[in-house]
Amino acid sequence: MFAELVGQDQAVDVLRRAAAAAAEALAGGRGTGMTHAWLFTGPPGSGRSNAARAFAAALLCDGALSADRGCGHCGACHQVEVGSHPDLTRVRPEGLSYGVRQTRDLVLKAAGAPTLGRWRIVLFEDADRVTEAAANALLKAIEEPPPRTVWLLCAPSPDDMIITIRSRCRVVTLRTPPAEAVARVLTERDGVPLDMALFAARAARGHIGRARRLALDEEVRRRRADVLSIPASLSGVGACVTAAERLVKTSTEEADAATAELNETETAELRKVYGEGSSGKGLNKGLVRGGAGALKELETLQKSRATRIKRDSLDLALLDLVAFYRDVLALQFGAGVELANEDRRREIETMARGSSPEDTLRRTQAIMRCRERLAANVNPQIAVEAMTLALRSPGLA
């Protein structure tokens, strides 16, 4: 399973050695030989959760005691791969944050003894979404974990976790994979033509999942093209407002499309649990009424998830714009670096000639300021309008 981690040789070596040492220590009766809290960090697309999952498989692997733990072929590795291993709890916060009640339930679950053998593992994706109260509850569990419990936390940067948690974790730092390595994966695993694979890898800035979507889905490529057409379209205040409205609307539509079917399925299943459609005098209505609170809680979760998906979609579009202006700046300084948006070189060259590096930096800062405002729950339309106006006239930022 470590083979899935593209361009992360150093991190893979650390994780393989740790898994092998822990297994040998247990087999030799020398204690666990294991760090009980790990923090996987790296930029989007670096494979934080994949690295944590591969490490979990290595710890739970049924194979021989060797540096090749995490074989990917045994029963334990297969269960980790499909998410059915009883000793692996995988947490994926779907809403805007992960609360203290959820964290306490998770801590209680993690305190149990392993079912099949060596370890009880909690793989916490997007651990940076925990609230302050939840972080304190998590800290207590990490400070004094049961001897066979291992916490695997994932976050973009060590600074995204409170220092008291960070200081108790062994940090594994991942890097953005080279575009050539990502293109090779797309070509070999997905049969993508080399030219398309290289385009997708560069445009996705090493993010394997996004590169695959760009290579295989024409609609994803169209949405990216719409975003990258914004800088050249900002001819006046009206155009800035229109561009902002279009960007926010696209993100909303993506969120609605991603959640509509899932919301319907979840609601139907919950209604069924509470007896909707059941036979028996007075049974149906009574149980559905009893589940009103649960349905309301589910609706709240679904709204929070939709907001998160909308925000993530909008943030991805903003990062595409950052990459565009990064390319502009690279040409302005004559840097001999590969352009992320080579397919739009003509537009980038035109903008590089028609503006100064100071203008480009101010525009980039305007985009980053918009991201900060969105993270602080500023109305998306207002935040994006302020950004597009600043992109047209960087002095307004």
Short mmCIF file of C-alpha atoms in Angstrom, two decimals:
data_model
loop_
_atom_site.label_atom_id
_atom_site.label_comp_id
_atom_site.label_asym_id
_atom_site.label_seq_id
_atom_site.Cartn_x
_atom_site.Cartn_y
_atom_site.Cartn_z
CA MET A 1 0.00 0.00 0.00
CA PHE A 2 2.99 2.29 0.41
CA ALA A 3 3.42 2.01 -3.37
CA GLU A 4 0.42 4.33 -3.77
CA LEU A 5 2.36 7.21 -2.20
CA VAL A 6 3.89 9.06 -5.13
CA GLY A 7 7.15 10.91 -4.56
CA GLN A 8 7.24 10.30 -0.79
CA ASP A 9 10.24 7.97 -0.49
CA GLN A 10 11.65 9.53 2.67
CA ALA A 11 8.35 9.40 4.56
CA VAL A 12 7.69 5.85 3.39
CA ASP A 13 11.09 4.74 4.68
CA VAL A 14 10.35 6.25 8.12
CA LEU A 15 6.94 4.58 8.32
CA ARG A 16 8.19 1.17 7.14
CA ARG A 17 10.95 1.18 9.74
CA ALA A 18 8.58 2.22 12.51
CA ALA A 19 6.05 -0.52 11.65
CA ALA A 20 8.74 -3.19 11.46
CA ALA A 21 10.36 -2.08 14.75
CA ALA A 22 7.01 -2.08 16.56
CA ALA A 23 6.16 -5.58 15.34
CA GLU A 24 9.57 -6.95 16.29
CA ALA A 25 9.37 -5.36 19.74
CA LEU A 26 5.97 -6.94 20.37
CA ALA A 27 7.10 -10.34 19.12
CA GLY A 28 10.22 -10.22 21.29
CA GLY A 29 8.33 -9.20 24.42
CA ARG A 30 10.19 -5.87 24.64
CA GLY A 31 7.09 -3.69 25.00
CA THR A 32 5.25 -2.00 22.15
CA GLY A 33 8.24 -0.14 20.69
CA MET A 34 5.75 2.31 19.26
CA THR A 35 5.04 6.05 19.19
CA HIS A 36 1.36 6.33 20.06
CA ALA A 37 0.56 9.61 18.28
CA TRP A 38 1.56 10.57 14.74
CA LEU A 39 0.84 13.76 12.83
CA PHE A 40 0.85 13.55 9.02
CA THR A 41 1.28 16.97 7.41
CA GLY A 42 1.67 18.21 3.88
CA PRO A 43 0.00 20.40 1.23
CA PRO A 44 -3.28 19.38 -0.44
CA GLY A 45 -2.70 16.41 -2.71
CA SER A 46 0.44 15.22 -0.95
CA GLY A 47 -1.41 12.13 0.27
CA ARG A 48 -1.67 12.69 4.03
CA SER A 49 -4.61 10.36 4.59
CA ASN A 50 -3.22 7.79 2.15
CA ALA A 51 0.08 7.74 4.04
CA ALA A 52 -1.75 7.32 7.35
CA ARG A 53 -3.87 4.51 5.90
CA ALA A 54 -0.80 2.74 4.52
CA PHE A 55 0.87 3.03 7.93
CA ALA A 56 -2.23 1.60 9.60
CA ALA A 57 -2.11 -1.33 7.19
CA ALA A 58 1.57 -1.88 7.99
CA LEU A 59 0.82 -1.97 11.72
CA LEU A 60 -2.08 -4.40 11.28
CA CYS A 61 -0.55 -6.51 8.48
CA ASP A 62 -0.67 -10.30 8.84
CA GLY A 63 2.60 -10.69 6.92
CA ALA A 64 5.99 -11.75 8.19
CA LEU A 65 8.06 -9.50 10.43
CA SER A 66 9.99 -7.48 7.87
CA ALA A 67 10.42 -4.05 6.42
CA ASP A 68 7.77 -5.03 3.86
CA ARG A 69 4.88 -4.81 6.29
CA GLY A 70 1.75 -3.42 4.70
CA CYS A 71 1.95 -5.95 1.88
CA GLY A 72 -1.46 -5.00 0.49
CA HIS A 73 -2.34 -8.64 -0.17
CA CYS A 74 -3.21 -10.20 3.21
CA GLY A 75 -6.64 -10.15 4.82
CA ALA A 76 -5.77 -7.34 7.24
CA CYS A 77 -4.42 -5.09 4.49
CA HIS A 78 -7.51 -5.72 2.40
CA GLN A 79 -9.77 -4.84 5.33
CA VAL A 80 -7.87 -1.60 5.90
CA GLU A 81 -8.15 -0.80 2.19
CA VAL A 82 -11.95 -1.20 2.12
CA GLY A 83 -12.46 0.28 5.59
CA SER A 84 -13.80 -2.82 7.31
CA HIS A 85 -11.00 -3.69 9.74
CA PRO A 86 -12.49 -3.84 13.28
CA ASP A 87 -9.37 -2.32 14.86
CA LEU A 88 -9.26 0.72 12.56
CA THR A 89 -11.54 3.70 13.18
CA ARG A 90 -11.42 6.20 10.33
CA VAL A 91 -12.77 9.69 11.07
CA ARG A 92 -13.67 12.07 8.24
CA PRO A 93 -15.22 15.32 9.52
CA GLU A 94 -17.90 16.24 7.00
CA GLY A 95 -19.05 19.54 8.47
CA LEU A 96 -17.32 22.80 9.18
CA SER A 97 -15.88 21.52 12.45
CA TYR A 98 -15.61 18.48 14.71
CA GLY A 99 -17.19 19.06 18.10
CA VAL A 100 -16.34 18.04 21.64
CA ARG A 101 -19.21 15.54 21.95
CA GLN A 102 -18.06 13.69 18.85
CA THR A 103 -14.47 13.74 20.11
CA ARG A 104 -15.40 12.32 23.50
CA ASP A 105 -17.31 9.49 21.84
CA LEU A 106 -14.27 8.83 19.68
CA VAL A 107 -11.93 8.80 22.70
CA LEU A 108 -14.13 6.24 24.45
CA LYS A 109 -14.14 4.04 21.37
CA ALA A 110 -10.36 4.31 21.03
CA ALA A 111 -9.84 3.17 24.61
CA GLY A 112 -10.99 -0.38 23.85
CA ALA A 113 -8.61 -3.28 23.41
CA PRO A 114 -7.77 -4.49 19.87
CA THR A 115 -10.17 -7.08 18.51
CA LEU A 116 -7.82 -9.08 16.29
CA GLY A 117 -4.40 -8.52 17.73
CA ARG A 118 -1.78 -5.81 17.83
CA TRP A 119 -3.28 -2.33 17.72
CA ARG A 120 -6.39 -0.21 18.02
CA ILE A 121 -5.85 2.58 15.47
CA VAL A 122 -7.70 5.87 15.04
CA LEU A 123 -7.07 7.57 11.70
CA PHE A 124 -8.32 11.15 12.02
CA GLU A 125 -8.44 12.97 8.67
CA ASP A 126 -8.66 16.78 8.70
CA ALA A 127 -7.86 16.85 12.41
CA ASP A 128 -7.34 20.61 12.09
CA ARG A 129 -11.14 20.97 12.03
CA VAL A 130 -11.53 20.13 15.72
CA THR A 131 -12.92 22.91 17.87
CA GLU A 132 -10.92 24.24 20.83
CA ALA A 133 -12.94 22.18 23.32
CA ALA A 134 -12.60 19.10 21.11
CA ALA A 135 -8.83 19.64 20.87
CA ASN A 136 -8.60 19.66 24.66
CA ALA A 137 -10.54 16.39 24.86
CA LEU A 138 -8.28 14.90 22.18
CA LEU A 139 -5.18 16.08 24.04
CA LYS A 140 -6.11 14.09 27.15
CA ALA A 141 -6.45 10.91 25.08
CA ILE A 142 -3.10 11.47 23.34
CA GLU A 143 -1.30 12.29 26.59
CA GLU A 144 -2.26 9.00 28.26
CA PRO A 145 -3.29 6.50 25.56
CA PRO A 146 -3.93 2.82 26.29
CA PRO A 147 -0.79 0.75 25.51
CA ARG A 148 -2.17 -0.63 22.24
CA THR A 149 -3.92 2.49 20.89
CA VAL A 150 -2.32 4.54 18.09
CA TRP A 151 -3.58 7.93 16.94
CA LEU A 152 -2.88 8.98 13.33
CA LEU A 153 -3.79 12.65 12.82
CA CYS A 154 -3.77 14.43 9.46
CA ALA A 155 -3.49 18.20 8.96
CA PRO A 156 -2.04 20.52 6.30
CA SER A 157 0.60 21.94 8.66
CA PRO A 158 1.86 21.26 12.20
CA ASP A 159 0.77 24.81 13.04
CA ASP A 160 -2.84 23.83 12.34
CA MET A 161 -2.84 21.77 15.55
CA ILE A 162 -2.56 23.26 19.03
CA ILE A 163 1.01 23.12 20.28
CA THR A 164 0.20 20.76 23.16
CA ILE A 165 -1.05 18.13 20.70
CA ARG A 166 1.70 18.80 18.18
CA SER A 167 4.42 18.37 20.79
CA ARG A 168 3.13 14.92 21.69
CA CYS A 169 3.09 13.62 18.12
CA ARG A 170 5.79 12.33 15.84
CA VAL A 171 5.47 14.48 12.73
CA VAL A 172 5.66 12.95 9.25
CA THR A 173 6.04 15.64 6.60
CA LEU A 174 4.92 14.92 3.05
CA ARG A 175 5.71 17.00 -0.03
CA THR A 176 3.96 17.87 -3.25
CA PRO A 177 4.68 15.06 -5.72
CA PRO A 178 6.56 16.02 -8.93
CA ALA A 179 4.29 16.52 -11.93
CA GLU A 180 6.18 13.85 -13.89
CA ALA A 181 5.54 11.27 -11.16
CA VAL A 182 1.83 12.11 -11.04
CA ALA A 183 1.60 11.93 -14.83
CA ARG A 184 3.25 8.51 -14.77
CA VAL A 185 0.64 7.26 -12.30
CA LEU A 186 -2.20 8.55 -14.48
CA THR A 187 -0.71 6.91 -17.55
CA GLU A 188 0.02 3.54 -15.93
CA ARG A 189 -3.03 3.15 -13.69
CA ASP A 190 -5.74 5.01 -15.60
CA GLY A 191 -4.59 4.70 -19.20
CA VAL A 192 -4.50 8.48 -19.66
CA PRO A 193 -2.53 9.64 -22.73
CA LEU A 194 0.81 11.15 -21.77
CA ASP A 195 0.05 14.68 -23.02
CA MET A 196 -3.22 14.82 -21.08
CA ALA A 197 -1.56 13.30 -18.02
CA LEU A 198 1.19 15.94 -18.01
CA PHE A 199 -1.36 18.74 -18.47
CA ALA A 200 -3.51 17.43 -15.59
CA ALA A 201 -0.54 16.88 -13.29
CA ARG A 202 0.77 20.42 -13.82
CA ALA A 203 -2.67 22.02 -13.56
CA ALA A 204 -3.42 20.13 -10.35
CA ARG A 205 -0.06 21.15 -8.88
CA GLY A 206 0.76 17.59 -7.88
CA HIS A 207 -2.64 16.78 -6.34
CA ILE A 208 -3.17 13.24 -7.61
CA GLY A 209 -6.92 13.10 -7.00
CA ARG A 210 -7.56 16.39 -8.76
CA ALA A 211 -5.19 15.47 -11.58
CA ARG A 212 -7.18 12.30 -12.18
CA ARG A 213 -10.45 14.24 -12.27
CA LEU A 214 -8.99 16.80 -14.67
CA ALA A 215 -7.69 14.06 -16.95
CA LEU A 216 -10.88 12.01 -17.00
CA ASP A 217 -13.72 14.53 -16.67
CA GLU A 218 -14.29 17.19 -19.31
CA GLU A 219 -16.69 19.07 -17.02
CA VAL A 220 -13.94 19.51 -14.42
CA ARG A 221 -11.65 20.91 -17.13
CA ARG A 222 -14.39 23.29 -18.24
CA ARG A 223 -14.90 24.63 -14.69
CA ARG A 224 -11.15 25.20 -14.35
CA ALA A 225 -11.11 27.07 -17.66
CA ASP A 226 -13.97 29.28 -16.44
CA VAL A 227 -12.03 30.17 -13.30
CA LEU A 228 -8.82 30.96 -15.17
CA SER A 229 -10.71 33.18 -17.62
CA ILE A 230 -11.61 35.57 -14.78
CA PRO A 231 -8.42 37.69 -14.74
CA ALA A 232 -8.82 38.69 -18.39
CA SER A 233 -12.56 39.36 -18.02
CA LEU A 234 -12.39 42.04 -15.31
CA SER A 235 -12.91 45.01 -17.62
CA GLY A 236 -15.09 47.03 -15.25
CA VAL A 237 -16.95 47.03 -11.93
CA GLY A 238 -19.94 45.27 -13.47
CA ALA A 239 -17.70 42.53 -14.87
CA CYS A 240 -16.11 42.08 -11.43
CA VAL A 241 -19.50 41.62 -9.78
CA THR A 242 -20.62 39.22 -12.51
CA ALA A 243 -17.44 37.15 -12.21
CA ALA A 244 -17.86 36.92 -8.43
CA GLU A 245 -21.48 35.88 -8.77
CA ARG A 246 -20.58 33.22 -11.32
CA LEU A 247 -17.80 31.83 -9.13
CA VAL A 248 -19.99 31.57 -6.04
CA LYS A 249 -22.89 30.11 -8.04
CA THR A 250 -20.67 27.42 -9.54
CA SER A 251 -19.42 26.41 -6.09
CA THR A 252 -23.00 26.22 -4.80
CA GLU A 253 -24.09 24.07 -7.72
CA GLU A 254 -21.15 21.70 -7.15
CA ALA A 255 -22.04 21.38 -3.47
CA ASP A 256 -25.70 20.73 -4.27
CA ALA A 257 -24.80 18.08 -6.85
CA ALA A 258 -22.37 16.38 -4.46
CA THR A 259 -24.82 16.22 -1.56
CA ALA A 260 -28.33 15.86 -3.04
CA GLU A 261 -28.31 12.08 -3.57
CA LEU A 262 -26.43 11.41 -0.32
CA ASN A 263 -28.84 13.58 1.69
CA GLU A 264 -31.84 11.77 0.23
CA THR A 265 -30.37 8.35 1.03
CA GLU A 266 -29.44 9.31 4.60
CA THR A 267 -32.87 10.77 5.30
CA ALA A 268 -34.68 7.74 3.88
CA GLU A 269 -32.54 5.36 5.94
CA LEU A 270 -33.12 7.31 9.15
CA ARG A 271 -36.88 7.43 8.56
CA LYS A 272 -36.83 3.69 8.04
CA VAL A 273 -34.93 3.18 11.31
CA TYR A 274 -37.64 5.12 13.13
CA GLY A 275 -40.41 3.05 11.63
CA GLU A 276 -41.67 4.91 8.59
CA GLY A 277 -43.49 2.42 6.42
CA SER A 278 -43.75 -0.18 9.19
CA SER A 279 -47.03 -1.97 9.81
CA GLY A 280 -48.88 -2.19 13.09
CA LYS A 281 -51.49 -0.02 14.76
CA GLY A 282 -49.98 3.27 15.92
CA LEU A 283 -46.44 2.06 15.22
CA ASN A 284 -45.54 4.17 12.23
CA LYS A 285 -46.60 7.62 13.42
CA GLY A 286 -45.31 7.14 16.95
CA LEU A 287 -41.81 6.12 15.88
CA VAL A 288 -41.52 8.83 13.25
CA ARG A 289 -42.47 11.42 15.84
CA GLY A 290 -39.89 9.95 18.18
CA GLY A 291 -37.28 10.38 15.47
CA ALA A 292 -38.04 14.05 14.82
CA GLY A 293 -35.04 15.12 16.88
CA ALA A 294 -32.76 12.73 15.02
CA LEU A 295 -34.05 14.00 11.68
CA LYS A 296 -33.44 17.59 12.72
CA GLU A 297 -29.90 16.73 13.82
CA LEU A 298 -29.29 15.01 10.48
CA GLU A 299 -30.52 18.06 8.58
CA THR A 300 -28.15 20.27 10.55
CA LEU A 301 -25.25 17.95 9.70
CA GLN A 302 -26.23 17.91 6.03
CA LYS A 303 -26.35 21.73 5.87
CA SER A 304 -22.95 21.94 7.53
CA ARG A 305 -21.54 19.39 5.07
CA ALA A 306 -22.97 21.30 2.10
CA THR A 307 -21.40 24.50 3.39
CA ARG A 308 -18.05 22.73 3.78
CA ILE A 309 -18.18 21.32 0.24
CA LYS A 310 -19.16 24.73 -1.14
CA ARG A 311 -16.30 26.37 0.74
CA ASP A 312 -13.81 23.71 -0.39
CA SER A 313 -14.94 24.09 -4.01
CA LEU A 314 -14.58 27.86 -3.82
CA ASP A 315 -11.20 27.56 -2.13
CA LEU A 316 -9.98 25.26 -4.90
CA ALA A 317 -10.98 27.87 -7.47
CA LEU A 318 -9.09 30.54 -5.52
CA LEU A 319 -5.99 28.34 -5.43
CA ASP A 320 -6.25 27.97 -9.21
CA LEU A 321 -6.16 31.77 -9.43
CA VAL A 322 -3.15 31.89 -7.11
CA ALA A 323 -1.35 29.45 -9.41
CA PHE A 324 -2.23 31.64 -12.41
CA TYR A 325 -0.66 34.73 -10.83
CA ARG A 326 2.28 32.69 -9.63
CA ASP A 327 2.95 31.87 -13.28
CA VAL A 328 2.62 35.55 -14.16
CA LEU A 329 5.17 36.45 -11.48
CA ALA A 330 7.53 33.71 -12.67
CA LEU A 331 7.59 35.24 -16.17
CA GLN A 332 7.99 38.76 -14.81
CA PHE A 333 11.09 37.71 -12.90
CA GLY A 334 12.38 35.47 -15.68
CA ALA A 335 12.37 32.44 -13.41
CA GLY A 336 13.11 29.24 -15.26
CA VAL A 337 10.35 27.22 -13.62
CA GLU A 338 7.65 25.04 -15.10
CA LEU A 339 4.32 26.85 -15.44
CA ALA A 340 1.33 25.22 -13.76
CA ASN A 341 -0.87 26.67 -16.50
CA GLU A 342 1.26 26.07 -19.56
CA ASP A 343 -1.93 25.69 -21.61
CA ARG A 344 -2.68 29.39 -20.95
CA ARG A 345 0.81 30.73 -21.59
CA ARG A 346 -0.35 33.39 -24.06
CA GLU A 347 -2.71 34.98 -21.50
CA ILE A 348 -0.06 34.76 -18.81
CA GLU A 349 2.55 36.43 -21.04
CA THR A 350 0.11 39.23 -21.90
CA MET A 351 -0.61 39.92 -18.25
CA ALA A 352 3.07 39.71 -17.33
CA ARG A 353 3.90 42.41 -19.91
CA GLY A 354 0.97 44.61 -18.91
CA SER A 355 1.59 44.73 -15.16
CA SER A 356 4.39 44.95 -12.64
CA PRO A 357 5.57 42.28 -10.16
CA GLU A 358 4.20 44.53 -7.39
CA ASP A 359 0.76 44.42 -9.03
CA THR A 360 0.94 40.63 -9.25
CA LEU A 361 1.91 40.30 -5.59
CA ARG A 362 -0.95 42.58 -4.53
CA ARG A 363 -3.38 40.52 -6.59
CA THR A 364 -2.11 37.32 -4.99
CA GLN A 365 -2.52 38.90 -1.56
CA ALA A 366 -6.10 39.85 -2.44
CA ILE A 367 -6.89 36.21 -3.21
CA MET A 368 -5.30 35.01 0.02
CA ARG A 369 -7.23 37.67 1.95
CA CYS A 370 -10.44 36.36 0.36
CA ARG A 371 -9.58 32.85 1.56
CA GLU A 372 -9.08 34.18 5.09
CA ARG A 373 -12.41 35.98 5.00
CA LEU A 374 -14.22 32.87 3.81
CA ALA A 375 -12.62 30.86 6.62
CA ALA A 376 -13.96 33.50 9.03
CA ASN A 377 -17.50 32.95 7.65
CA VAL A 378 -17.75 36.22 5.72
CA ASN A 379 -20.58 36.13 3.17
CA PRO A 380 -19.02 34.42 0.09
CA GLN A 381 -20.54 36.86 -2.42
CA ILE A 382 -19.19 39.90 -0.55
CA ALA A 383 -15.74 38.35 -0.04
CA VAL A 384 -15.37 37.28 -3.66
CA GLU A 385 -16.63 40.63 -5.01
CA ALA A 386 -14.01 42.44 -2.95
CA MET A 387 -11.40 40.09 -4.40
CA THR A 388 -12.40 40.53 -8.05
CA LEU A 389 -12.42 44.31 -7.65
CA ALA A 390 -8.91 44.11 -6.20
CA LEU A 391 -7.77 41.86 -9.06
CA ARG A 392 -8.88 44.52 -11.54
CA SER A 393 -7.24 47.33 -9.56
CA PRO A 394 -4.75 45.86 -7.09
CA GLY A 395 -4.46 49.17 -5.24
CA LEU A 396 -8.01 48.56 -3.91
CA ALA A 397 -6.91 45.46 -1.96
#
